[in-house]
Coordinates of N, CA, C and O in Angstrom, one line a residue:
M1 N 0.9 -1.2 0.0 CA 0.1 -0.1 -0.1 C 0.9 1.2 0.0 O 1.8 1.5 0.8
N2 N 0.6 2.1 -0.8 CA 1.3 3.4 -1.0 C 0.6 4.6 -0.4 O -0.4 5.0 -0.7
L3 N 1.1 5.0 0.8 CA 0.4 5.9 1.6 C 1.0 7.4 1.4 O 2.3 7.6 1.6
K4 N 0.3 8.3 0.9 CA 0.8 9.6 0.7 C 0.6 10.6 1.8 O -0.5 10.8 2.4
V5 N 1.7 11.1 2.4 CA 1.5 12.1 3.6 C 1.3 13.4 3.1 O 2.1 13.9 2.3
K6 N 0.4 14.0 3.6 CA -0.1 15.3 3.2 C 1.0 16.3 3.9 O 1.3 16.1 5.0
T7 N 1.4 17.3 3.2 CA 2.4 18.3 3.4 C 1.7 19.8 3.3 O 0.9 19.7 2.6
M8 N 2.3 20.6 4.0 CA 1.9 22.0 3.8 C 3.1 22.9 3.5 O 4.1 22.5 3.7
K9 N 2.9 24.1 2.7 CA 3.9 24.9 2.5 C 4.3 25.6 3.8 O 3.4 26.2 4.5
L10 N 5.6 25.3 4.1 CA 6.1 25.9 5.3 C 6.0 27.5 5.3 O 5.9 28.2 6.4
S11 N 5.9 28.2 4.0 CA 5.8 29.6 4.2 C 4.6 30.0 4.7 O 4.4 31.2 5.0
E12 N 3.6 29.1 4.9 CA 2.3 29.4 5.4 C 2.3 29.5 7.0 O 1.4 30.1 7.6
V13 N 3.3 29.0 7.6 CA 3.4 28.9 9.1 C 4.7 29.6 9.6 O 4.8 29.6 10.8
I14 N 5.6 30.0 8.7 CA 6.8 30.4 9.2 C 7.1 32.0 8.5 O 7.0 31.9 7.0
T15 N 7.1 33.0 9.0 CA 7.5 34.3 8.5 C 8.9 34.7 8.9 O 9.5 34.3 9.7
L16 N 9.3 36.0 8.2 CA 10.7 36.4 8.5 C 10.9 36.7 10.0 O 11.8 36.6 10.5
N17 N 9.7 37.4 10.7 CA 9.9 37.7 12.1 C 9.8 36.5 12.9 O 9.9 36.8 14.2
Q18 N 9.7 35.4 12.2 CA 9.7 34.1 13.2 C 11.1 33.5 13.3 O 11.1 32.1 13.6
I19 N 12.0 34.1 12.6 CA 13.3 33.4 12.5 C 14.5 34.2 13.2 O 14.6 35.5 13.2
I20 N 15.2 33.4 14.1 CA 16.4 34.1 14.7 C 17.6 33.3 14.1 O 18.0 32.3 14.4
P21 N 18.1 34.1 13.3 CA 19.3 33.8 12.6 C 20.6 33.3 13.5 O 21.2 32.5 13.2
T22 N 20.8 34.1 14.6 CA 21.7 33.6 15.5 C 21.2 33.9 17.0 O 21.2 35.0 17.2
L23 N 21.4 32.6 17.7 CA 20.7 32.8 19.1 C 21.9 32.4 20.0 O 22.4 31.2 19.8
K24 N 22.4 33.3 20.6 CA 23.8 33.2 21.5 C 23.5 32.7 22.9 O 24.4 32.4 23.7
I25 N 22.1 32.3 23.2 CA 21.9 32.0 24.6 C 22.1 30.4 24.7 O 22.1 29.7 23.8
S26 N 22.7 30.1 25.8 CA 23.0 28.5 26.1 C 22.1 28.1 27.1 O 21.6 28.7 27.8
G27 N 21.8 26.7 26.9 CA 20.8 26.1 27.9 C 19.5 26.1 27.3 O 18.9 26.9 26.8
K28 N 18.9 24.8 27.5 CA 17.6 24.6 26.6 C 16.4 25.3 27.2 O 15.8 25.8 26.5
K29 N 16.3 25.4 28.5 CA 15.3 26.1 29.1 C 15.4 27.6 28.9 O 14.3 28.3 28.2
Q30 N 16.6 28.3 28.6 CA 16.8 29.6 28.4 C 16.4 29.9 26.8 O 15.9 30.9 26.6
I31 N 16.9 28.9 26.0 CA 16.5 29.1 24.7 C 14.9 29.0 24.4 O 14.5 29.9 23.7
L32 N 14.3 28.1 25.0 CA 12.9 27.8 24.9 C 12.3 29.2 25.4 O 11.2 29.6 25.0
A33 N 12.7 29.7 26.5 CA 12.2 31.0 27.1 C 12.4 32.1 26.2 O 11.3 32.7 26.2
E34 N 13.3 32.3 25.5 CA 13.5 33.4 24.6 C 12.5 33.2 23.4 O 11.9 34.2 23.0
I35 N 12.4 32.0 22.9 CA 11.6 31.9 21.8 C 10.1 31.9 22.2 O 9.2 32.6 21.5
S36 N 9.8 31.7 23.5 CA 8.4 31.7 24.1 C 8.0 33.2 24.1 O 7.0 33.7 23.8
R37 N 9.1 33.9 24.6 CA 8.9 35.4 24.8 C 8.5 36.1 23.4 O 7.6 36.8 23.4
I38 N 9.2 35.7 22.3 CA 9.1 36.4 21.0 C 7.7 35.7 20.5 O 7.0 36.5 20.0
A39 N 7.3 34.7 20.6 CA 6.1 34.1 20.0 C 5.0 34.6 20.8 O 3.9 35.1 20.0
A40 N 5.1 34.8 22.2 CA 3.8 35.3 22.8 C 3.7 36.6 22.3 O 2.3 37.1 22.3
E41 N 4.7 37.4 22.2 CA 4.5 38.9 21.9 C 3.9 38.9 20.5 O 2.9 39.7 20.1
Q42 N 4.2 38.1 19.4 CA 3.7 38.2 18.1 C 2.3 37.4 18.1 O 1.5 38.0 17.3
I43 N 2.0 36.4 18.8 CA 0.7 35.6 18.7 C -0.5 36.2 19.7 O -1.5 36.2 19.4
G44 N 0.2 36.9 20.7 CA -0.7 37.5 21.7 C -1.3 36.5 22.7 O -2.4 36.5 23.2
V45 N -0.3 35.6 23.1 CA -0.7 34.6 24.3 C 0.3 35.1 25.5 O 1.4 35.7 25.2
N46 N 0.2 34.2 26.5 CA 1.2 34.4 27.7 C 2.4 33.6 27.5 O 2.4 32.4 27.1
A47 N 3.6 34.3 27.6 CA 4.9 33.6 27.4 C 5.2 32.6 28.4 O 5.7 31.5 28.0
D48 N 4.8 32.7 29.5 CA 4.9 31.6 30.6 C 4.1 30.5 30.0 O 4.5 29.3 30.5
D49 N 2.8 30.4 29.6 CA 2.1 29.4 29.1 C 2.7 28.6 28.0 O 2.7 27.5 27.8
V50 N 3.3 29.4 27.0 CA 4.0 28.9 25.9 C 5.2 28.1 26.5 O 5.4 27.0 26.0
L51 N 6.2 28.5 27.4 CA 7.1 28.1 27.9 C 6.8 26.9 28.7 O 7.4 25.7 28.4
Q52 N 5.9 26.8 29.3 CA 5.3 25.6 30.0 C 4.9 24.5 29.1 O 5.3 23.4 29.5
A53 N 4.4 24.8 28.2 CA 3.8 23.8 27.0 C 5.0 23.2 26.5 O 5.2 22.0 26.4
L54 N 6.1 23.9 26.1 CA 7.3 23.4 25.6 C 8.0 22.6 26.6 O 8.5 21.5 26.4
L55 N 8.2 22.9 27.8 CA 9.0 22.2 28.7 C 8.2 21.0 29.3 O 9.0 20.0 29.5
D56 N 6.8 21.0 29.2 CA 6.2 19.8 29.5 C 6.3 18.8 28.3 O 6.5 17.5 28.9
R57 N 6.3 19.1 27.1 CA 6.7 18.1 26.1 C 8.2 17.6 26.2 O 8.4 16.6 26.0
E58 N 9.2 18.5 26.5 CA 10.5 18.1 26.7 C 10.6 16.9 27.8 O 11.5 16.2 28.0
K59 N 9.7 17.2 29.0 CA 9.8 16.2 29.9 C 9.3 14.8 29.6 O 9.7 13.7 30.0
Q60 N 8.5 14.7 28.5 CA 8.0 13.4 28.1 C 9.0 12.7 27.4 O 9.0 11.6 27.5
A61 N 9.6 13.4 26.4 CA 10.8 12.9 25.6 C 11.5 14.0 25.0 O 10.8 15.0 24.5
G62 N 12.8 13.9 24.7 CA 13.4 14.7 24.0 C 13.0 15.0 22.7 O 12.4 14.2 22.0
T63 N 13.2 16.2 22.2 CA 12.6 16.8 21.0 C 13.7 16.7 19.8 O 13.4 17.1 18.7
G64 N 14.8 16.4 20.2 CA 16.0 16.1 19.2 C 15.6 15.0 18.2 O 15.3 14.0 18.7
I65 N 15.7 15.4 16.9 CA 15.4 14.4 15.9 C 16.6 13.9 15.2 O 16.5 13.0 14.3
G66 N 17.7 14.4 15.4 CA 18.9 14.0 14.8 C 19.4 15.0 13.9 O 19.0 15.9 13.6
F67 N 20.7 14.7 13.4 CA 21.3 15.6 12.6 C 21.7 17.0 12.9 O 21.8 18.0 12.3
G68 N 21.5 17.2 14.6 CA 21.8 18.4 14.9 C 20.5 19.3 14.7 O 20.5 20.6 14.9
V69 N 19.2 18.6 14.8 CA 18.0 19.4 14.6 C 16.9 19.0 15.7 O 17.1 17.8 16.0
A70 N 16.4 19.9 16.4 CA 15.3 19.6 17.3 C 13.9 20.2 16.9 O 14.1 21.3 16.3
I71 N 12.9 19.7 17.3 CA 11.7 20.3 17.0 C 10.9 20.3 18.3 O 9.9 19.5 18.5
P72 N 11.1 21.2 19.2 CA 10.2 21.3 20.3 C 9.0 21.7 19.8 O 8.7 22.5 19.0
H73 N 7.9 21.3 20.5 CA 6.5 21.7 20.3 C 5.4 21.7 21.4 O 5.7 21.1 22.2
G74 N 4.5 22.6 21.4 CA 3.4 22.6 22.5 C 2.2 23.2 21.9 O 2.0 23.8 20.9
C75 N 1.2 22.7 22.6 CA -0.1 23.2 22.3 C -0.5 24.3 23.5 O -0.2 24.1 24.6
V76 N -1.0 25.5 23.2 CA -1.2 26.6 24.0 C -2.5 27.0 23.5 O -3.0 27.2 22.4
E77 N -3.5 27.2 24.4 CA -4.8 27.6 24.3 C -4.6 29.3 23.9 O -3.9 29.9 24.4
G78 N -5.5 29.6 23.0 CA -5.4 31.0 22.5 C -4.8 31.1 21.1 O -4.8 32.0 20.5
I79 N -4.2 29.9 20.7 CA -3.4 30.0 19.4 C -4.5 29.3 18.4 O -5.0 28.3 18.6
N80 N -4.7 29.9 17.2 CA -5.8 29.6 16.4 C -5.3 29.1 15.2 O -6.1 28.5 14.2
K81 N -3.9 29.0 15.0 CA -3.3 28.2 13.8 C -1.9 27.8 14.2 O -1.4 28.2 15.2
V82 N -1.4 26.9 13.4 CA 0.2 26.6 13.6 C 0.9 27.7 13.4 O 0.9 28.6 12.3
H83 N 1.9 27.9 14.2 CA 3.0 28.7 14.2 C 4.4 28.0 14.3 O 4.5 27.2 15.1
V84 N 5.3 28.4 13.4 CA 6.7 27.7 13.5 C 7.7 28.9 13.7 O 7.8 29.9 12.8
Y85 N 8.5 28.6 14.5 CA 9.7 29.6 14.8 C 11.1 28.9 14.6 O 11.1 27.6 14.9
F86 N 11.9 29.4 14.1 CA 13.3 28.9 13.8 C 14.4 29.7 14.4 O 14.4 30.9 14.4
A87 N 15.2 29.0 15.2 CA 16.5 29.6 15.6 C 17.8 28.7 15.3 O 17.7 27.6 15.4
R88 N 18.8 29.4 14.9 CA 20.0 28.8 14.7 C 20.9 29.2 16.1 O 21.1 30.3 16.2
L89 N 21.3 28.1 16.7 CA 22.0 28.4 17.9 C 23.5 28.3 17.6 O 24.1 27.9 16.6
V90 N 24.3 29.4 18.6 CA 25.6 29.5 18.2 C 26.3 28.3 19.0 O 27.3 27.7 18.7
N91 N 25.8 28.0 20.2 CA 26.2 26.9 21.0 C 25.2 25.7 20.9 O 24.0 25.9 21.3
K92 N 25.6 24.6 20.6 CA 24.8 23.6 20.5 C 24.3 23.0 21.8 O 24.9 23.3 22.8
V93 N 23.1 22.6 21.8 CA 22.4 22.1 23.0 C 21.7 20.7 23.0 O 21.4 20.4 21.8
D94 N 21.8 20.0 24.0 CA 21.6 18.6 24.0 C 19.8 18.6 24.0 O 19.2 18.9 25.2
F95 N 19.2 18.2 23.1 CA 17.6 17.9 23.0 C 17.5 16.4 23.0 O 16.3 16.0 22.6
K96 N 18.4 15.5 23.2 CA 18.2 14.0 23.5 C 17.8 13.3 22.4 O 16.8 12.6 22.1
A97 N 18.6 13.7 20.9 CA 18.3 13.1 19.9 C 18.9 11.6 19.9 O 19.7 11.3 20.7
H98 N 18.1 10.9 19.1 CA 18.5 9.4 19.1 C 19.9 9.1 18.5 O 20.6 8.2 18.9
D99 N 20.5 10.0 17.8 CA 21.9 10.0 17.3 C 23.1 10.6 18.1 O 24.0 10.4 17.8
G100 N 22.6 11.2 19.2 CA 23.3 11.7 20.2 C 24.0 13.1 19.7 O 24.8 13.7 20.6
I101 N 23.6 13.6 18.7 CA 24.1 14.9 18.2 C 23.4 16.2 18.8 O 22.2 16.1 18.6
D102 N 24.1 17.0 19.5 CA 23.4 18.1 20.1 C 22.9 19.0 19.1 O 23.4 19.0 17.7
A103 N 21.7 19.7 19.3 CA 21.2 20.5 18.2 C 21.7 21.9 18.1 O 21.9 22.6 19.2
D104 N 21.6 22.5 16.8 CA 22.0 23.9 16.7 C 21.0 24.6 15.7 O 21.0 25.7 15.5
L105 N 20.1 23.8 15.2 CA 19.0 24.2 14.5 C 17.7 23.7 15.1 O 17.5 22.5 15.4
I106 N 16.9 24.8 15.5 CA 15.8 24.4 16.4 C 14.3 25.1 15.5 O 14.4 26.3 15.2
F107 N 13.5 24.1 15.3 CA 12.2 24.6 14.7 C 11.2 24.3 16.0 O 11.0 23.2 16.5
V108 N 10.4 25.4 16.4 CA 9.5 25.2 17.4 C 8.1 25.4 16.8 O 7.9 26.3 16.1
I109 N 7.3 24.6 16.9 CA 5.9 24.3 16.5 C 5.0 24.8 17.6 O 5.0 23.9 18.8
L110 N 4.0 25.8 17.5 CA 3.2 26.2 18.5 C 1.7 26.1 17.9 O 1.6 26.6 16.7
T111 N 1.0 25.5 18.5 CA -0.4 25.4 18.1 C -1.3 25.2 19.2 O -1.0 25.3 20.3
S112 N -2.8 25.0 18.9 CA -3.6 24.5 20.1 C -4.2 23.1 19.7 O -3.9 22.5 18.7
H113 N -4.9 22.5 20.6 CA -5.2 21.1 20.5 C -6.3 21.0 19.3 O -6.5 19.9 18.8
K114 N -7.0 22.2 19.1 CA -7.9 22.1 17.8 C -7.3 21.9 16.4 O -8.1 21.5 15.6
N115 N -6.0 22.2 16.4 CA -5.3 22.3 15.1 C -4.4 21.1 14.9 O -3.2 21.0 14.4
N116 N -4.8 19.9 15.4 CA -4.0 18.6 15.3 C -3.6 18.3 14.0 O -2.5 17.8 13.7
G117 N -4.6 18.3 13.0 CA -4.3 18.0 11.9 C -3.2 18.9 11.0 O -2.4 18.4 10.3
E118 N -3.5 20.1 11.3 CA -2.5 21.1 10.6 C -1.1 20.9 11.2 O -0.1 21.1 10.6
Y119 N -1.2 20.6 12.5 CA 0.3 20.5 13.3 C 0.8 19.1 12.6 O 1.9 19.3 12.3
L120 N 0.2 18.0 12.4 CA 0.8 16.8 11.7 C 1.2 17.1 10.3 O 2.5 16.7 10.1
T121 N 0.6 17.9 9.5 CA 1.0 18.2 8.3 C 2.3 19.1 8.3 O 3.2 18.9 7.4
T122 N 2.4 20.0 9.1 CA 3.6 20.8 9.5 C 4.7 20.1 9.9 O 5.8 20.2 9.3
L123 N 4.5 19.1 10.7 CA 5.5 18.3 11.2 C 6.1 17.4 10.1 O 7.2 17.3 9.9
A124 N 5.4 17.0 9.2 CA 5.7 16.2 8.0 C 6.5 17.0 7.1 O 7.5 16.5 6.7
S125 N 6.1 18.2 6.8 CA 6.9 19.1 6.1 C 8.2 19.4 6.6 O 9.2 19.3 5.7
L126 N 8.1 19.8 7.9 CA 9.6 20.0 8.6 C 10.4 18.7 8.6 O 11.6 18.8 8.3
S127 N 10.0 17.6 8.8 CA 10.6 16.2 8.7 C 11.2 16.2 7.3 O 12.5 15.7 7.2
R128 N 10.4 16.4 6.2 CA 11.0 16.4 4.9 C 12.2 17.5 4.8 O 13.1 17.0 3.9
L129 N 12.0 18.6 5.0 CA 12.9 19.7 4.9 C 14.3 19.2 5.6 O 15.3 19.3 5.0
I130 N 14.2 19.0 6.9 CA 15.4 18.6 7.4 C 16.1 17.2 7.3 O 17.2 17.2 7.5
S131 N 15.5 16.5 6.6 CA 16.1 15.3 6.2 C 16.9 15.4 5.1 O 17.9 14.6 4.6
N132 N 16.8 16.7 4.3 CA 17.7 16.9 3.2 C 19.1 17.5 3.7 O 19.2 18.7 4.3
E133 N 20.3 16.8 3.5 CA 21.6 17.3 4.2 C 22.0 18.7 3.5 O 22.3 19.7 4.1
R134 N 21.7 18.9 2.0 CA 21.9 20.3 1.6 C 21.1 21.4 2.4 O 21.7 22.5 2.5
I135 N 20.0 21.1 2.6 CA 19.1 22.2 3.2 C 19.6 22.4 4.7 O 20.0 23.7 5.0
R136 N 20.2 21.5 5.4 CA 20.6 21.7 6.8 C 22.0 22.5 6.6 O 22.2 23.2 7.4
T137 N 22.8 22.3 5.6 CA 24.1 22.8 5.5 C 23.8 24.5 5.1 O 24.5 25.3 5.6
Q138 N 22.8 24.6 4.2 CA 22.5 26.0 3.8 C 22.0 26.8 5.1 O 22.2 27.9 5.1
L139 N 21.0 26.1 5.9 CA 20.6 26.8 7.2 C 21.7 27.1 8.0 O 21.6 28.3 8.7
R140 N 22.6 26.3 8.1 CA 23.7 26.6 9.0 C 24.7 27.5 8.3 O 25.4 28.5 9.3
G141 N 24.8 27.8 7.2 CA 25.6 28.8 6.5 C 25.0 30.0 6.1 O 25.5 31.2 6.1
A142 N 23.5 30.1 6.3 CA 22.9 31.3 5.9 C 23.3 32.6 6.9 O 23.4 32.5 8.0
E143 N 23.4 33.7 6.3 CA 23.9 35.0 6.9 C 22.9 35.7 7.7 O 23.2 36.5 8.4
S144 N 21.6 35.4 7.1 CA 20.4 36.3 7.6 C 19.1 35.7 7.8 O 19.0 34.5 7.3
A145 N 18.3 36.4 8.4 CA 16.9 35.7 8.5 C 16.3 35.5 7.0 O 15.6 34.5 6.8
E146 N 16.7 36.5 6.3 CA 16.1 36.4 5.0 C 16.8 35.2 4.1 O 16.0 34.5 3.4
A147 N 17.8 35.0 4.2 CA 18.7 33.8 3.5 C 18.0 32.4 4.2 O 17.8 31.7 3.4
I148 N 17.8 32.5 5.4 CA 17.2 31.2 6.0 C 15.8 31.2 5.5 O 15.4 30.0 5.0
L149 N 15.0 32.1 5.5 CA 13.7 31.9 4.7 C 13.7 31.6 3.5 O 12.8 30.6 3.0
A150 N 14.5 32.2 2.7 CA 14.7 31.6 1.2 C 15.2 30.3 1.1 O 14.4 29.6 0.3
T151 N 16.0 29.8 2.0 CA 16.3 28.3 2.0 C 15.1 27.4 2.2 O 14.8 26.4 1.6
I152 N 14.3 27.9 3.3 CA 13.0 27.1 3.5 C 12.1 27.0 2.5 O 11.5 26.0 2.0
T153 N 11.7 28.2 1.9 CA 10.9 28.2 0.9 C 11.4 27.7 -0.5 O 10.5 27.3 -1.2
E154 N 12.6 27.8 -0.6 CA 13.2 27.2 -1.9 C 12.8 25.8 -2.0 O 12.6 25.3 -3.0
F155 N 13.0 25.1 -0.7 CA 12.6 23.6 -0.8 C 11.2 23.5 -1.1 O 11.1 22.3 -1.6
E156 N 10.1 24.3 -1.0 CA 8.9 24.0 -1.3 C 8.8 23.8 -2.8 O 7.9 23.1 -3.3

């Protein structure tokens, strides 16, 4: 049986102001707190609620998926669609990836429980994106948020 996984255009869920091209903060909680702060300002939700959702998910299992990439995610009430935030870390951080490689590329997915289908299609699209070694290399070498967004949208 051939199952086709539905994907979505990442440009629908990530914009220029959702990209942090160089994040110099060390420590998983501090990184997630900074991304939560930015997301909360942009989405109009409470930063502590966002951070708590991300930390709760991290307690369940690490969100490192390998190749130096992590996809922390959380559900927060008051969010009406999926939002993706990207940060390239200066200092790699352990997100408990199965391959043991610390992460320097972080994609944070935020949504509410009502958007589970959209969340899954976003996760599938991100998984396809980061499975491409050329894309990971370009993301690591991009000089600006514009270059990072161009790399992501070029993949579509």
